[in-house]
Coordinates of C-alpha atoms and ligand atoms in Angstrom, one line a residue:
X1 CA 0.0 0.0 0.0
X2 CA 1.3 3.8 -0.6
X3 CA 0.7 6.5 0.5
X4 CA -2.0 8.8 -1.3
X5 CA -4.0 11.5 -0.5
X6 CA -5.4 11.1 3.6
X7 CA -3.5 7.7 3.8
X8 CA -2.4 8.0 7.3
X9 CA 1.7 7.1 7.5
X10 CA 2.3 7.5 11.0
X11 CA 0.2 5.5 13.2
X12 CA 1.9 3.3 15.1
X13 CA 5.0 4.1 13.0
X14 CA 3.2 0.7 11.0
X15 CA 2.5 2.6 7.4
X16 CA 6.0 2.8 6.4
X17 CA 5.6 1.4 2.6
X18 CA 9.3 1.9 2.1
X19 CA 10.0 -1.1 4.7
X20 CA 12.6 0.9 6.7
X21 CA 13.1 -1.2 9.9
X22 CA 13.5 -4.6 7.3
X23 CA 16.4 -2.5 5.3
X24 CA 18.5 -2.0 8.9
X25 CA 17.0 -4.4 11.4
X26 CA 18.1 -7.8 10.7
X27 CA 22.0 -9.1 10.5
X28 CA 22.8 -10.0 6.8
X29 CA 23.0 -14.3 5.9
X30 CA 24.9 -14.4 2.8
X31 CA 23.8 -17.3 0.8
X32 CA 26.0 -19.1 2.3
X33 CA 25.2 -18.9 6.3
X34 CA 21.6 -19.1 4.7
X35 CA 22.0 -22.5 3.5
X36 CA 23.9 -23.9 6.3
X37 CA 20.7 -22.2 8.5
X38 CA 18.4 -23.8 6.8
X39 CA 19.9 -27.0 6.6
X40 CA 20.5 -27.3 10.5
X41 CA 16.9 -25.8 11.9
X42 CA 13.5 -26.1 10.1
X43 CA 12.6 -23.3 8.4
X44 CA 10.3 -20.6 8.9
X45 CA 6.8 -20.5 7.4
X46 CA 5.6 -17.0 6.4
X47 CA 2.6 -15.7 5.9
X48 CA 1.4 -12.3 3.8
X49 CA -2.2 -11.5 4.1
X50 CA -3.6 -9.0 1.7
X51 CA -6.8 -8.4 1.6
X52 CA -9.2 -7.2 -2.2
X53 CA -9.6 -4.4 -2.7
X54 CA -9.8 -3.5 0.9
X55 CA -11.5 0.3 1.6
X56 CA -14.0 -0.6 -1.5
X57 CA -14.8 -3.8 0.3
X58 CA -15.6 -1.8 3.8
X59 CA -17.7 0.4 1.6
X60 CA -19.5 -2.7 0.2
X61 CA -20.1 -4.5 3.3
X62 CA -21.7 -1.2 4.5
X63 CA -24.1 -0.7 1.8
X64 CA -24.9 -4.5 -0.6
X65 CA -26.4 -2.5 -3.7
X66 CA -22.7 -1.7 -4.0
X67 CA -21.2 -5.4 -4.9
X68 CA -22.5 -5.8 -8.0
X69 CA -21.6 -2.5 -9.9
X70 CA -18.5 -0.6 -11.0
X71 CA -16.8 1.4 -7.6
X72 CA -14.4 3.7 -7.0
X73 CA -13.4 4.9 -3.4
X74 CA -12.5 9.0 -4.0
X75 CA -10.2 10.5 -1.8
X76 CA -9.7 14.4 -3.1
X77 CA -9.8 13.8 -7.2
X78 CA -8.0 10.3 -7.0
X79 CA -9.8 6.9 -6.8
X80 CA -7.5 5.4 -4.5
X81 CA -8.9 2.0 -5.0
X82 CA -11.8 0.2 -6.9
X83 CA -13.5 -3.0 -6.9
X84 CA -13.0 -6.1 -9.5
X85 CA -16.2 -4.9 -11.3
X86 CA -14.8 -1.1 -12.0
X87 CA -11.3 -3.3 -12.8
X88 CA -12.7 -5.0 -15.7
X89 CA -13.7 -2.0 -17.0
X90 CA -9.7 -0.4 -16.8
X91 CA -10.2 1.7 -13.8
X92 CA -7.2 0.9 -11.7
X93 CA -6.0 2.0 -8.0
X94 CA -4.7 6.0 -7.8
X95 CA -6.4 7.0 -11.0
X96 CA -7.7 10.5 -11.6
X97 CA -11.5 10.4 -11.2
X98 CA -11.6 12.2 -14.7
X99 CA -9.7 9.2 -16.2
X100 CA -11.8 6.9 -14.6
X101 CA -15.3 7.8 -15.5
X102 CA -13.9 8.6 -19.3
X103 CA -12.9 4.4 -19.0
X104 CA -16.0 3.6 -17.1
X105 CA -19.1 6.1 -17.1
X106 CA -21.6 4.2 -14.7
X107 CA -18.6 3.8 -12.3
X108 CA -19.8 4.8 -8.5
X109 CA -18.0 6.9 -6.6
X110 CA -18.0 6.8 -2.4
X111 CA -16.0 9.3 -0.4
X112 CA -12.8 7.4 1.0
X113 CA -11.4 10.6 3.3
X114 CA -12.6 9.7 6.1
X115 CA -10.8 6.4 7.7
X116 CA -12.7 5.7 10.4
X117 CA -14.5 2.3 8.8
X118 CA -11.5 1.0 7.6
X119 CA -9.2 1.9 10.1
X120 CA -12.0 -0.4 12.7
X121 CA -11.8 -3.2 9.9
X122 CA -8.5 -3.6 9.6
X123 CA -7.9 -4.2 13.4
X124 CA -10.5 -6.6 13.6
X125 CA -8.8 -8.4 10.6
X126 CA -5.2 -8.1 12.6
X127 CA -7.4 -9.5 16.1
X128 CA -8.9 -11.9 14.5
X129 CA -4.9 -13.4 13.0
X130 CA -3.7 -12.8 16.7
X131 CA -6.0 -15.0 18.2
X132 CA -5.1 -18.2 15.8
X133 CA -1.4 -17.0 17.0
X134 CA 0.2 -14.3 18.2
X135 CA 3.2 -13.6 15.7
X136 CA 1.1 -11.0 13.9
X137 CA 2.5 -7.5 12.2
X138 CA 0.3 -5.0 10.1
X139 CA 1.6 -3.3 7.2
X140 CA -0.4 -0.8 6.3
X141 CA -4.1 -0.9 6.9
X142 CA -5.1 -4.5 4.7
X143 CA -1.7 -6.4 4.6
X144 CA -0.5 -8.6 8.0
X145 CA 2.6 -10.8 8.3
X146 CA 2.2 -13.9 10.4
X147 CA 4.8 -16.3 11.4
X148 CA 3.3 -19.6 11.5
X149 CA 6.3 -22.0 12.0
X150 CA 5.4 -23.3 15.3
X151 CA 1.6 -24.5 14.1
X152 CA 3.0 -25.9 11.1
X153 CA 5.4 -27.9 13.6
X154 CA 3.4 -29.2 15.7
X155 CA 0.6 -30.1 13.0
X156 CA 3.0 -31.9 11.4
X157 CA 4.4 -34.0 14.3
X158 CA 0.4 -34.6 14.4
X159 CA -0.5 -35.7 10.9
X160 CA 1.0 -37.2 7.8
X161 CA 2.0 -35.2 4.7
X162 CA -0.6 -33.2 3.3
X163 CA -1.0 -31.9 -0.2
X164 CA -0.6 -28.1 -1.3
X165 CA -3.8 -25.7 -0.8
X166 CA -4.2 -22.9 -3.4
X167 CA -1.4 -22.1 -6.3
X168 CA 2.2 -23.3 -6.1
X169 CA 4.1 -20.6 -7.8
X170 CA 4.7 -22.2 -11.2
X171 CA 3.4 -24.9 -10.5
X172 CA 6.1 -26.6 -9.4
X173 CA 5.6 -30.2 -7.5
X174 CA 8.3 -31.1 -5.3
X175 CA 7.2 -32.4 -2.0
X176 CA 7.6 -29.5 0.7
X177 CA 5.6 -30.3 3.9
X178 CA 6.5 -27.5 5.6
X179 CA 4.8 -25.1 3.1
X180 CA 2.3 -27.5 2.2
X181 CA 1.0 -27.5 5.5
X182 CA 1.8 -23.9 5.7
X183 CA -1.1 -23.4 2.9
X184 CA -3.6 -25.5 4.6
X185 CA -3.3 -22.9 7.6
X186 CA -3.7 -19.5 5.3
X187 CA -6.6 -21.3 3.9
X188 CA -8.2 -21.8 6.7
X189 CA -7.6 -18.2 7.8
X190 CA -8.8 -16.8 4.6
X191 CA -11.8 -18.7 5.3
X192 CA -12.1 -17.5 8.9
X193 CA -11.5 -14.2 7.7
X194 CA -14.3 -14.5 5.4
X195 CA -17.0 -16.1 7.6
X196 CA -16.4 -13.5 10.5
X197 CA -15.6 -10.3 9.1
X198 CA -17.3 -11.0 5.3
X199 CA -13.4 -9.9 3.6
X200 CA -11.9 -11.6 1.1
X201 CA -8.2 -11.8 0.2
X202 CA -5.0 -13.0 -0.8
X203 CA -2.0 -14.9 0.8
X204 CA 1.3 -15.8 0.1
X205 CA 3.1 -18.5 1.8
X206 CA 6.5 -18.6 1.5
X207 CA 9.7 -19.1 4.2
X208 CA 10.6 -15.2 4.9
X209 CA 8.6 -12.5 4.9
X210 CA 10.2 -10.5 1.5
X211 CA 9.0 -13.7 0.2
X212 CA 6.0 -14.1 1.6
X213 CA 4.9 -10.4 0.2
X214 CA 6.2 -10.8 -3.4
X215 CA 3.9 -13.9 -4.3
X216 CA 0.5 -13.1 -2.3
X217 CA -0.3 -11.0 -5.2
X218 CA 0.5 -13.5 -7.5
X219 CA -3.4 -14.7 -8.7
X220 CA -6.0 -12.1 -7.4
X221 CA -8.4 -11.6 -6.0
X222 CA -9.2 -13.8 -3.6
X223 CA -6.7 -16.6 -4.0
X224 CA -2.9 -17.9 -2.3
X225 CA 0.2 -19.0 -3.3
X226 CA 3.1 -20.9 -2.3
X227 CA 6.9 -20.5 -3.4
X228 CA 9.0 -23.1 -3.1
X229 CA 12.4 -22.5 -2.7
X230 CA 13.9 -23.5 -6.1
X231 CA 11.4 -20.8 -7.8
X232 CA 12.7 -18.1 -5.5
X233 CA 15.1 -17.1 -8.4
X234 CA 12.7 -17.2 -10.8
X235 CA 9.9 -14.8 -8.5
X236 CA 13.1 -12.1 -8.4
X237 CA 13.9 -12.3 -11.4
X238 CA 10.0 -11.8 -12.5
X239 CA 10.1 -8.3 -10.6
X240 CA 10.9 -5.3 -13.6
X241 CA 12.4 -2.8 -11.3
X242 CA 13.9 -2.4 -8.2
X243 CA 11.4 -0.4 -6.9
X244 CA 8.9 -3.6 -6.5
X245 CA 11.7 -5.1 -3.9
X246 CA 10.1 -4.3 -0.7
X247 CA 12.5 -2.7 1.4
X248 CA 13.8 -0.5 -1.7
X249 CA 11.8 2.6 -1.3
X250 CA 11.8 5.7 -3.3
X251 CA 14.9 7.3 -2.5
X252 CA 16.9 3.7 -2.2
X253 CA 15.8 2.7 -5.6
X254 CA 17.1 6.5 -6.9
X255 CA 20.4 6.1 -5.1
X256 CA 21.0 2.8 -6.5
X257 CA 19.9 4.3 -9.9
X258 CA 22.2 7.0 -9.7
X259 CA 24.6 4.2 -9.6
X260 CA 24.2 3.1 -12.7
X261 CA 21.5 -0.6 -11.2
X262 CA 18.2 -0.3 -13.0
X263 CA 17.1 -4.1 -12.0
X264 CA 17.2 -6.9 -9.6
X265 CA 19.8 -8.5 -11.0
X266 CA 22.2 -5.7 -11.7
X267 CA 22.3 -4.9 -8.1
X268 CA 23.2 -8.7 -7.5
X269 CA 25.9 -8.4 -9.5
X270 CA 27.0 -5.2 -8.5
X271 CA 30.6 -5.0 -6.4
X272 CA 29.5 -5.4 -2.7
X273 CA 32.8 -2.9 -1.8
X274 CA 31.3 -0.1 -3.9
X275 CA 27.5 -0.5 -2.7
X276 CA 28.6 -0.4 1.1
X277 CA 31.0 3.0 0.0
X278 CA 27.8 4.2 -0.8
X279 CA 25.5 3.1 2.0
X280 CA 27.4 1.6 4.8
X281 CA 28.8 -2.0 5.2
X282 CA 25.8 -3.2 6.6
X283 CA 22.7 -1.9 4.4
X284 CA 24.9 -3.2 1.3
X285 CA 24.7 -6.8 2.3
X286 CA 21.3 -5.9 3.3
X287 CA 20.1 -4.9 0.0
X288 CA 22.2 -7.8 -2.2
X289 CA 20.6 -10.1 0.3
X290 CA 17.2 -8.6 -0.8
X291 CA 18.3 -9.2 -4.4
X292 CA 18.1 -12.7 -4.3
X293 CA 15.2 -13.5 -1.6
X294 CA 17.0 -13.0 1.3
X295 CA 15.5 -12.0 4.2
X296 CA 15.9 -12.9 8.1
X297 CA 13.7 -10.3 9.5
X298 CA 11.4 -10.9 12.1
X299 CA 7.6 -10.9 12.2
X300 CA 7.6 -8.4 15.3
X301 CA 4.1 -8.6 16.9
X302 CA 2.6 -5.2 16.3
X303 CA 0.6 -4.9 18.9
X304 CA -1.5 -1.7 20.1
X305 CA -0.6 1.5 18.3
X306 CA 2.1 3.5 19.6
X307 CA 0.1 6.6 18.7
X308 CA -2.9 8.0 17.2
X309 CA -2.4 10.4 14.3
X310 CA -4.8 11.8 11.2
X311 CA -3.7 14.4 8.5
X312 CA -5.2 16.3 5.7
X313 CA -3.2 17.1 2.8
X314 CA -4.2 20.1 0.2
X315 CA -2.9 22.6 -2.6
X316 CA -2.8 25.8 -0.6
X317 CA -3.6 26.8 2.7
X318 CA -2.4 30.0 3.5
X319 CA -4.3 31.8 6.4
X320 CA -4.3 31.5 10.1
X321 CA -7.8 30.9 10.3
X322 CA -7.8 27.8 7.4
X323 CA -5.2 26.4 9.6
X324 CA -7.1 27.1 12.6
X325 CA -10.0 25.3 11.3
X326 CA -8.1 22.8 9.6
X327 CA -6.6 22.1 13.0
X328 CA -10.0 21.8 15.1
X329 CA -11.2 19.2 12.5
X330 CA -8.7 17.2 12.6
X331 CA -8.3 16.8 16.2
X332 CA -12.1 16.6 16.7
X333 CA -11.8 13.2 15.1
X334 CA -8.6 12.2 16.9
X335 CA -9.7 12.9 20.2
X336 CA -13.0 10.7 19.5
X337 CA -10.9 8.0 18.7
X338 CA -8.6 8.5 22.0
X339 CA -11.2 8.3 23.8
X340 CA -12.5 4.8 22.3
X341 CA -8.8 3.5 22.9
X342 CA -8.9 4.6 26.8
X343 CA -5.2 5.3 26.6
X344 CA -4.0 8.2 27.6
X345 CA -2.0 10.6 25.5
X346 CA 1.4 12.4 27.0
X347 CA 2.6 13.7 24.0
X348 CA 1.0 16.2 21.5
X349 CA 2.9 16.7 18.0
X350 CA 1.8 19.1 15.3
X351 CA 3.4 18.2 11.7
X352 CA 3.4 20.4 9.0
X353 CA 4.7 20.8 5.1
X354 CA 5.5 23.6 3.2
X355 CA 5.2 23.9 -0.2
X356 CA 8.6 23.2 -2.1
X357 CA 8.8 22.4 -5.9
X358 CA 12.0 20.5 -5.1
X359 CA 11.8 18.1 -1.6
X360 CA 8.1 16.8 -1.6
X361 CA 8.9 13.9 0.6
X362 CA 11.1 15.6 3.0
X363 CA 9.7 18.9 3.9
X364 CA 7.8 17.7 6.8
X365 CA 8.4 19.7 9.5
X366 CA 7.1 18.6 13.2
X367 CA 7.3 20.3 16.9
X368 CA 5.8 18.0 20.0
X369 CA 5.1 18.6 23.5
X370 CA 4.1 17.2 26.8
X371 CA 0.4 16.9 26.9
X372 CA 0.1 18.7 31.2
X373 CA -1.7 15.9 33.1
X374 CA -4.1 18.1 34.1
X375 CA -5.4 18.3 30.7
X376 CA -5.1 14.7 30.6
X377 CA -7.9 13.1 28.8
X378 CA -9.7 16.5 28.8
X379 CA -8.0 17.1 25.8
X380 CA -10.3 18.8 23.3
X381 CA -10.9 20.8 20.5
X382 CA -9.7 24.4 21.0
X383 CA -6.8 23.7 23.7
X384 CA -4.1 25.6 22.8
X385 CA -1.4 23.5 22.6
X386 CA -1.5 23.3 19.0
X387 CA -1.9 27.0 18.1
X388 CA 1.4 27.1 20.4
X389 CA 3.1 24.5 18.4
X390 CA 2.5 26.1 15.3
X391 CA 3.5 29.6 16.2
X392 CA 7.0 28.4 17.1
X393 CA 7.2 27.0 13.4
X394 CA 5.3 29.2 11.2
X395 CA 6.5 32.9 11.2
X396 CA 2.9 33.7 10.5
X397 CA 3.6 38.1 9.7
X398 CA 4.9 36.5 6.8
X399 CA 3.4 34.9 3.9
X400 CA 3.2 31.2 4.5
X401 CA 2.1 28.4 2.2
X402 CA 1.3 24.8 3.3
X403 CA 0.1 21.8 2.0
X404 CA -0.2 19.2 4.8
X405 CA -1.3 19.3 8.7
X406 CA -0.8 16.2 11.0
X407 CA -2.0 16.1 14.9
X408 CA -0.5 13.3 16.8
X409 CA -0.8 12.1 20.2
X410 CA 1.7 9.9 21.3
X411 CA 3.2 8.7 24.4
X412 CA 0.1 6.9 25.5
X413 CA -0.5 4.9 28.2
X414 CA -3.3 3.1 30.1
X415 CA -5.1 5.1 32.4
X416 CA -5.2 3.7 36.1
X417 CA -8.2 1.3 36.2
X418 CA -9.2 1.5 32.8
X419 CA -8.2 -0.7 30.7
X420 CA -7.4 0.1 26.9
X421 CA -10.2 -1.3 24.8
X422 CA -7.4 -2.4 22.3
X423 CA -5.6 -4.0 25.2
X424 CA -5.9 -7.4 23.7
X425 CA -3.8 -6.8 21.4
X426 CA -0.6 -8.6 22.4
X427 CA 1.6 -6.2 24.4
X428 CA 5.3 -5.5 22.7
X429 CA 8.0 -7.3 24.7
X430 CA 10.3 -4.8 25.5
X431 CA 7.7 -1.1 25.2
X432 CA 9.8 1.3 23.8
X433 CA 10.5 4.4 26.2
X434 CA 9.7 7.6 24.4
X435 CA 12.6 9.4 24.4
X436 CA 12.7 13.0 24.0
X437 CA 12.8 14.1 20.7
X438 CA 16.1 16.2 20.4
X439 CA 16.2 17.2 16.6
X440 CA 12.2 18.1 17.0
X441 CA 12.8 19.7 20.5
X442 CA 10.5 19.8 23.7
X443 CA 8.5 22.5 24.2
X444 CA 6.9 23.6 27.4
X445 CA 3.2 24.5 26.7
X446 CA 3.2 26.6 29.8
X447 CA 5.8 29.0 29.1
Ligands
TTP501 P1 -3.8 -1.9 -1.6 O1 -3.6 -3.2 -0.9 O2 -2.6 -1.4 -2.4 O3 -5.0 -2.0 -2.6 P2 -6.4 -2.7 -2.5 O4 -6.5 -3.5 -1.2 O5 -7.4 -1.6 -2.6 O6 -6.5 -3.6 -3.8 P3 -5.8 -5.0 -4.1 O7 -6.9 -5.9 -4.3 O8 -5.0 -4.7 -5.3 O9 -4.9 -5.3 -2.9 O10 -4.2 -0.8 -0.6 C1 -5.1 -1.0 0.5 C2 -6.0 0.2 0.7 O11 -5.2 1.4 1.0 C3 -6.8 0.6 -0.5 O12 -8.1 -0.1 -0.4 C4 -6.9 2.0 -0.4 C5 -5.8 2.5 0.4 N1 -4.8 3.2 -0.4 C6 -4.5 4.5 -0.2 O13 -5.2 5.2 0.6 N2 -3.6 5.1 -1.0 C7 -2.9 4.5 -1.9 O14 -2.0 5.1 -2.6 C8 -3.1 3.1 -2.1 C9 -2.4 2.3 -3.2 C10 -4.1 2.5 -1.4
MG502 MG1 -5.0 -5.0 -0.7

């Protein structure tokens, strides 16, 4: 999933299309350690959930008439996705609404800006995973990892050999019980999924999760696939640009560009000394690792959001009152859904971005501070933290010209004798401490 009109990128840092953590997390296996791994302990069995078409299939669950004809879900002038009806007719995700009625006239449009639907869906999707096992991680809003190894395990010990469920990416038949049982299990998940929450999707099964997420998509909608390692070379090689690697975002994909690598397999053949000159020792082996299907990242159970956040994005707004407005709405919305987690918030952040022809992705420009405990869950519309926050970065006697607001609340913990309602989600291992944000810097809302 990218990011697109109101597609919100910061909640629970989890919307991060360009795979960040995955680039630097893990060590690097070269091929070689890999194979000895894999030869001395079993090996893993991923899981990539993705569900159809997801905010058209919220829309359609809420209103039936909607199934059976062409739709489009419109956030500003882009139809940010559509259903397999509108597809047949050409409309495809992130195209312009003009383009899309000239392809399909009788195509129906819903309003996709506010999130609140999908956002509720896709946790009970991620819920509903965690309860079959608790190795779950959201990417995005529709697409969860899951690392099934220990059911496959023990089902195995249980039963005989069982036969492939789904696709086997190209068709290849060599006997693989780990996967094979592996695809019995996202069967049976797709299946749960679809008799509880009425979604269909697709699923990749696969024994890492870079894997995993390159053949879910493989036959859509609505159906899974295996790879088995001997096709792993073949799925890589299938990818036309470097781009499609996940882990290679935008500004990865230009660097290695820049560098003369326009696909997969010239940046496996690329010198290893030169690529770690350019990105450090440890993100070079890191990304020729990714090159050929190596990955020995984690599924790291997501758990409850680290923080609540909405944004609005927009061609120009240029006056304190717009802002002002812009501001209250936003935050209207967030502090409903607050108030449904029961957390509560110690850390306010405003984010803005200013108009630049040049640094689109990098402009963002963000000031936090301690939420008083006194406020505490009172927080509401009008407080003036925010005003504050944007004071100290917008010189506001001068022209100004933005294009984006964000309101975040972060920092949140469970209020004494209340338990969060999302508290069921499984709780991180080690929570992360919020440190103080130096580059952003503290400010006292008081002073
Ligand atoms: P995707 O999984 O990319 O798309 P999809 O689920 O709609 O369709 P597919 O069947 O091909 O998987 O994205 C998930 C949701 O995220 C999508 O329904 C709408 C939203 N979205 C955005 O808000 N902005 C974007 O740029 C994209 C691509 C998706
Ligand atoms: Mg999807």
């Amino acid at each position: 999933t990218a990011c697109c009109a109101n597609m919100e990128i910061s909640e629970g840092e989890e919307d991060d299309t360009e795979w960040k953590s995955l680039v630097s997390r893990s060590p690097v296996a070269s091929s070689d350690t890999s194979n000895n791994t894999s030869l001395a302990a079993p090996q893993k069995v991923i899981l990539h959930f993705d569900l159809d078409c997801f905010y058209a299939q919220v829309e359609m669950i809420r209103n039936p008439a909607l199934r059976n004809v062409p739709l489009g879900v419109q956030q500003k002038y882009i139809i940010v996705t559509c259903n397999y009806v509108a597809r047949e007719h050409g409309v495809t995700k992130l195209m312009s609404v003009t383009d899309a009625k000239e392809k399909c006239p009788d195509l129906v449009l819903v309003k996709g800006e506010d999130l609140t639907h999908y956002r509720e869906m896709s946790y009970k999707v991620t819920e509903l995973l965690i309860s079959f096992c608790p190795l779950v991680e959201r990417l995005g809003f529709d697409e969860n990892f899951m690392d099934i190894s220990e059911i496959v395990e023990r089902r195995l010990q249980q039963s005989e050999t069982c036969s492939f469920k789904g696709h086997v990416y190209n068709n290849s038949s060599r006997l693989c019980p780990w996967l094979a049982m592996g695809s019995q299990v996202a069967a049976e998940l797709r299946e749960a999924i679809h008799s509880k929450l009425g979604l269909t999707g697709c699923a990749g099964i696969a024994t890492n999760k870079l894997l995993a997420k390159l053949v879910s998509g493989t036959f859509k909608p609505n159906q899974q696939t295996t790879l088995l390692s001997e096709d792993v070379s073949n799925l890589m090689g299938s990818l036309d640009s470097l781009r499609k690697v996940p882990g290679i975002g935008h500004q990865t994909a230009k660097r290695l560009q820049a560098l003369g690598m326009t696909s997969i397999i010239d940046l496996e053949l690329f010198p290893l000394d030169i690529l770690a000159g350019e990105f450090g020792e440890s993100s070079a082996r890191r990304l020729k690792s990714l090159a050929i299907g190596i990955d020995d990242s984690n599924v790291n159970p997501t758990g409850a959001p680290q923080s609540l956040s909405d944004e609005d994005s927009f061609k120009k707004m240029s006056s304190i009152k717009d802002v002002t407005e812009k501001i209250e709405e936003l935050l209207s919305s967030l502090v409903e859904r607050m108030h449904k987690d029961g957390r509560q918030p110690h850390t306010f952040r405003l984010t803005i971005r200013r108009y630049s022809t040049t640094n689109k992705w990098f402009s963002r420009e963000s000031r936090q501070c301690p939420i008083p405990s006194h406020i505490g869950q009172k927080i509401v519309v009008g407080n003036p933290l925010a005003n504050k926050l944007f004071h100290k970065m917008v010189d506001t006697s001068k022209a100004f010209h933005l294009t984006l607001i964000n309101v975040c609340f972060s920092n949140l913990r469970d209020r004494p004798g209340k338990p969060s309602l999302i508290s069921f989600f499984t709780p991180r291992p080690s929570p992360r401490k919020t440190k103080p944000c130096t580059s952003q810097g503290q400010v006292n809302p008081l002073l």
